[in-house]
XYZ file of C-alpha atoms in Angstrom:
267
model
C -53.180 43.715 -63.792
C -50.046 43.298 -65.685
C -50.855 47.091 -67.268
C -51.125 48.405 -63.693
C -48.002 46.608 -62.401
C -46.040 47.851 -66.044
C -47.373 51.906 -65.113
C -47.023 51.315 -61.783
C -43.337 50.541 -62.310
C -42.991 53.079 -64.436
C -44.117 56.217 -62.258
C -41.976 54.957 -59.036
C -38.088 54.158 -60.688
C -35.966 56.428 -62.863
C -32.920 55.378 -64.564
C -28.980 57.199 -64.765
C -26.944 56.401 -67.323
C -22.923 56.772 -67.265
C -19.677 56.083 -68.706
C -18.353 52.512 -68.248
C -15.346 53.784 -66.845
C -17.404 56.077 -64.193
C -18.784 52.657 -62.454
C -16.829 53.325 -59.596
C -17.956 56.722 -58.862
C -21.163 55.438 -59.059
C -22.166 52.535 -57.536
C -22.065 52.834 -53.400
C -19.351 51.396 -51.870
C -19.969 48.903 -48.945
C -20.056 50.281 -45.244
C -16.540 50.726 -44.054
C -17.739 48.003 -41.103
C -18.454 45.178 -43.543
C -16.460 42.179 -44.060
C -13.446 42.178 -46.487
C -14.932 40.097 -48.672
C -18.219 42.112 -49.355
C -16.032 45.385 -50.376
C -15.642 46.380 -53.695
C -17.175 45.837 -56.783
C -17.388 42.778 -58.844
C -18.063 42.184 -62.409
C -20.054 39.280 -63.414
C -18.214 37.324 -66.462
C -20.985 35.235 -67.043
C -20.861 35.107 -70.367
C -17.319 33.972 -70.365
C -15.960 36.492 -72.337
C -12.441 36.764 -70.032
C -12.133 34.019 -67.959
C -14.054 30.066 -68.119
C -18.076 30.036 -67.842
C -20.045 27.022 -68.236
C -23.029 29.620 -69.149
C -24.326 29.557 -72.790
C -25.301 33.373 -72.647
C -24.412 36.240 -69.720
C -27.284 38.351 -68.475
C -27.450 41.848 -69.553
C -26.152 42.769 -65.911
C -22.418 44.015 -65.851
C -20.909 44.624 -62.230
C -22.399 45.133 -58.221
C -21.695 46.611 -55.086
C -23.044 45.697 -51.007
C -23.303 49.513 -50.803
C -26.670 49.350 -51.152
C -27.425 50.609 -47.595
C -30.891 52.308 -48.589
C -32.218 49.417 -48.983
C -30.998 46.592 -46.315
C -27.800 46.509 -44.614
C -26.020 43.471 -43.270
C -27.465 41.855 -40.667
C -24.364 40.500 -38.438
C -26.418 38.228 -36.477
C -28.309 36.001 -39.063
C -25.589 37.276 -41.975
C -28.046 37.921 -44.237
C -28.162 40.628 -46.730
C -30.914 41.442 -49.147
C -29.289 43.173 -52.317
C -31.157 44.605 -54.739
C -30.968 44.653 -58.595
C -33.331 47.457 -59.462
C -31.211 49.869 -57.048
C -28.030 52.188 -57.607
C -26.178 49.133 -56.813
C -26.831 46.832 -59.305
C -25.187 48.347 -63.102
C -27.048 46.830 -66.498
C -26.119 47.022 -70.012
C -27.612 49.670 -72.647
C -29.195 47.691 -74.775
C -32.666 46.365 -75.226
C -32.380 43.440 -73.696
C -31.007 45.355 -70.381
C -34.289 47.641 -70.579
C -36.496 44.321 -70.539
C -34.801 42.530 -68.078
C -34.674 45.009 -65.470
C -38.163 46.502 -65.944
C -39.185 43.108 -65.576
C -37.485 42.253 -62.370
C -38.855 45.560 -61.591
C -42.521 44.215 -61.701
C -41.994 40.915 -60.284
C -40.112 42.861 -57.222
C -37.499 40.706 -57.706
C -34.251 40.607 -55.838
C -31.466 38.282 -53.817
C -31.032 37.471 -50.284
C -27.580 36.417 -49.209
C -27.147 34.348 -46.461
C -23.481 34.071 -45.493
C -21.016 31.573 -43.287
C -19.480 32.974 -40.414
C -16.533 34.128 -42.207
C -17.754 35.617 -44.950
C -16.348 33.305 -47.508
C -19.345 31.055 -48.889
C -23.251 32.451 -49.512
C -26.161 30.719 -50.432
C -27.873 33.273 -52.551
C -31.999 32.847 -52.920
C -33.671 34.672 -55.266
C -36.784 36.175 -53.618
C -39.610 37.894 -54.849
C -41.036 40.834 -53.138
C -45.461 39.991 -52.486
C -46.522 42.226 -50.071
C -48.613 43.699 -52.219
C -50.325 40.611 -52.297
C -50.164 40.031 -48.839
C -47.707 37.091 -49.265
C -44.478 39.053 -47.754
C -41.279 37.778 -49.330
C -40.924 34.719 -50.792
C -37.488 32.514 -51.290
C -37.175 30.236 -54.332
C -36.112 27.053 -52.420
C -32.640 25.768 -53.080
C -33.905 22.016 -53.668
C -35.323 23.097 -56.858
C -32.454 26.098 -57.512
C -29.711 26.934 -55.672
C -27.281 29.838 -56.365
C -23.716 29.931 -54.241
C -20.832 32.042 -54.504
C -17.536 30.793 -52.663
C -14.589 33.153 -52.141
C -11.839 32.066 -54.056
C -8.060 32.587 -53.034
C -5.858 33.281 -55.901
C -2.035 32.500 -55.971
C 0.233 35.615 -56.344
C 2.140 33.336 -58.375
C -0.226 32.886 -61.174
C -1.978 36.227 -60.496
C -3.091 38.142 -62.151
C -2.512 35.765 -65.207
C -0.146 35.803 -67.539
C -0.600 36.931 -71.029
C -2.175 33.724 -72.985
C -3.003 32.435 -70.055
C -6.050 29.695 -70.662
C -10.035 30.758 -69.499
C -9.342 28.217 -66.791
C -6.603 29.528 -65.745
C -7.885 33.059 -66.008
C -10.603 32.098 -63.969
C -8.242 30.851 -60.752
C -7.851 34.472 -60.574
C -11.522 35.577 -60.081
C -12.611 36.718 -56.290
C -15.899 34.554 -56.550
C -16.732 31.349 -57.926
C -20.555 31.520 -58.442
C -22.168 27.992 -58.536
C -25.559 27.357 -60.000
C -27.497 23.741 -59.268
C -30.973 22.512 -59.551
C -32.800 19.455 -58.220
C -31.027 17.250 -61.188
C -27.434 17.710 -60.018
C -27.868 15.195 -57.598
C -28.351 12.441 -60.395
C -25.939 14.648 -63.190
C -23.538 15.638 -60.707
C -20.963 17.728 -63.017
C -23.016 17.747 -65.925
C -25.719 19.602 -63.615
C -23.479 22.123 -62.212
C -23.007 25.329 -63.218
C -19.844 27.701 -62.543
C -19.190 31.451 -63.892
C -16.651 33.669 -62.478
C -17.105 37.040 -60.688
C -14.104 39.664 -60.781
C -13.088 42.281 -58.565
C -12.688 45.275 -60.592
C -12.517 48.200 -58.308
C -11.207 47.525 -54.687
C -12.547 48.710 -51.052
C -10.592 52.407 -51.243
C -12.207 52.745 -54.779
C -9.170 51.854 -57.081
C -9.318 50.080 -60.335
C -7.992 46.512 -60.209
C -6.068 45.209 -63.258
C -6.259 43.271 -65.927
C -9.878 42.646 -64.950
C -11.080 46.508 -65.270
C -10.144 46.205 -68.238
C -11.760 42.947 -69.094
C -15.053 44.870 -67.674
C -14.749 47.605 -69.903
C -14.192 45.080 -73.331
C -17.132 43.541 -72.631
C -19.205 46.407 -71.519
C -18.504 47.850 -74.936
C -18.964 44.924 -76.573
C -22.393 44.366 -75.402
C -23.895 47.916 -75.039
C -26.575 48.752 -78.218
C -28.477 52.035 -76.941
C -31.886 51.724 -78.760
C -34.076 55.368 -77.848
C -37.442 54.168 -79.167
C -37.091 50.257 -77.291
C -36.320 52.421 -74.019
C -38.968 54.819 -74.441
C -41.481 51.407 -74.610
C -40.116 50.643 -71.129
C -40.107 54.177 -69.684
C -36.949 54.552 -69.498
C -35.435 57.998 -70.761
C -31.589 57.806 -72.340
C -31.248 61.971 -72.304
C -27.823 63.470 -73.814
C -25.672 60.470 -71.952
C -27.915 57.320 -72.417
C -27.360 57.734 -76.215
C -23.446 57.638 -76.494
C -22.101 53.649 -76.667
C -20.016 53.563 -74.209
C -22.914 53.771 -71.214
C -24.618 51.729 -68.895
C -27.370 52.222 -66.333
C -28.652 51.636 -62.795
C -32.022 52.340 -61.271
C -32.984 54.699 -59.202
C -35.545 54.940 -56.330
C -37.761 57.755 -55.896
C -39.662 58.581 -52.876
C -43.153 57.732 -52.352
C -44.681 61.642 -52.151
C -41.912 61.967 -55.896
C -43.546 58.916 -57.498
C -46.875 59.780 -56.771
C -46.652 63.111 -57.940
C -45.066 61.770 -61.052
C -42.353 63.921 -60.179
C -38.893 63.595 -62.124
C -36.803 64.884 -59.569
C -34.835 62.836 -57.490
C-alpha cells in the first residue's frame, strides 16, 4: 500500500524550484477581496533564527501565501479556509529533509483548515488529513489533543521595525502573527505547555518586499538550503539546471488528472 501511495504521489505532483529572492513572483497572491490580514506573504521563523521561538527545531517550510485559489477559497460565511502545503502556495527548503517532509505530507494528503473570528484577527488552525480515498472524507485532528492558533499581532511604530540589537523578544513584537501551539497537557503545565513562534510579513498585499524581515527570510533560507540530486531523485523530485544552485527553494505543483495519468511532464 505504502508503495502504491509513494508512486502514486509521484506520477500526480511536480516540483519548481526558484531563487529565494523570486518568492514573491511566485507564490499567488491572495484575492484582492480577502481580508487585510490574509494578504501577503509570511515567513515562518520557527526555528528562531530572527526573532524569539520557543521551538527546538523549524520545519523545512520557509514562507506562505492565501493565494491558493485552485484549491479552496475563503468561505465568508463559516470563515474557513483550507490551505494547502503541497500547492504553489506553500515554499519548502532544498534540502533533504524538505524532499521528505513534503512527499510525505503528500501521501498522507495532509493539509490545514483555518477557521477564522469575524475579524480576521485570531484562527484556530486544524490540521486535517485528506481520506476520501478511503471513504473517510476529511478528517480534523481535534484541538483537545492539539491545537494550533495564530493571533494577529499589532506592532508599535515606535519600536518597529526594531532597532539594531534589538533582543529576539523584542524582535518578535514586530512579527504580523503570533502562532500558538498547545496540547491536552497545557491545561495542567500552563506556560511550560505552550508553544509560541513568530510569523513575518515579508512581502506585502501590492507585492513589495517588507524590511528588515525579507531580509531575515533570505539569511535563513540560505542558511538552511543543502540541494542533494541523488536524495531528490529517491523522492521523485527532479532539481533540473535551477534546483541545483544554493540559493533555491521549491513549491509543488498540481497536475491535472488526464497529465498525471498519462505520466505527462507538462504542466
Amino acid at each position: 500500500l505504502a508503495a502504491a501511495l509513494f508512486s502514486a504521489v509521484r506520477c500526480a505532483a511536480d516540483t519548481r524550484f526558484f531563487k529565494f529572492d523570486e518568492v514573491e513572483h511566485v507564490l499567488p497572491k491572495a484575492p484582492a477581496s480577502y481580508p487585510e490580514s490574509l494578504k501577503g506573504i509570511i515567513w515562518m521563523d520557527q526555528a528562531g533564527t530572527f526573532g524569539h521561538s520557543d521551538v527546538p527545531m523549524g520545519a523545512p517550510d520557509l514562507a506562505l501565501s492565501f493565494g491558493d485559489t485552485e484549491f479552496d477559497t475563503l468561505d465568508t460565511t463559516t470563515r474557513i479556509l483550507k490551505v494547502d502545503i503541497k500547492g504553489p502556495a506553500w515554499q519548502w527548503v532544498n534540502s533533504l529533509l524538505g524532499y521528505q517532509v513534503s512527499t510525505m505530507m503528500k501521501m498522507l494528503g495532509f493539509f490545514y483548515t483555518f477557521e477564522w473570528n469575524e475579524d480576521y484577527s485570531f484562527t484556530q488552525i486544524y490540521p486535517t488529513l485528506d481520506l476520501t480515498w478511503l471513504g473517510l472524507g476529511e478528517c480534523r485532528f481535534p484541538k483537545s489533543i492539539m491545537s494550533f492558533t495564530m493571533a494577529l499581532q499589532k506592532p508599535s511604530e515606535e519600536s518597529c521595525p526594531p532597532a539594531q540589537g534589538a533582543s529576539k523578544k523584542d524582535i518578535a513584537k514586530c512579527a504580523k502573527w503570533d502562532r500558538i501551539s498547545t496540547g491536552f497537557l497545557t491545561p495542567y503545565l500552563g506556560d511550560m505547555a505552550t508553544i509560541h513562534y513568530y510569523a513575518y510579513l515579508i512581502v506585502d498585499k501590492d507585492g513589495n518586499r517588507v524590511q528588515p524581515y525579507y531580509d531575515a527570510y533570505l539569511n535563513h533560507a540560505r542558511a538552511n538550503s543543502s540541494p542533494w540530486q541523488s536524495a531528490a531523485q529517491l523522492f521523485g523530485i527532479e532539481l533540473g539546471e535551477e534546483g541545483t544552485q544554493s540559493d533555491t527553494s521549491f513549491v509543488q505543483l498540481r497536475r491535472s488528472k488526464e497529465k498525471a495519468a498519462s505520466g505527462s511532464t507538462e504542466l
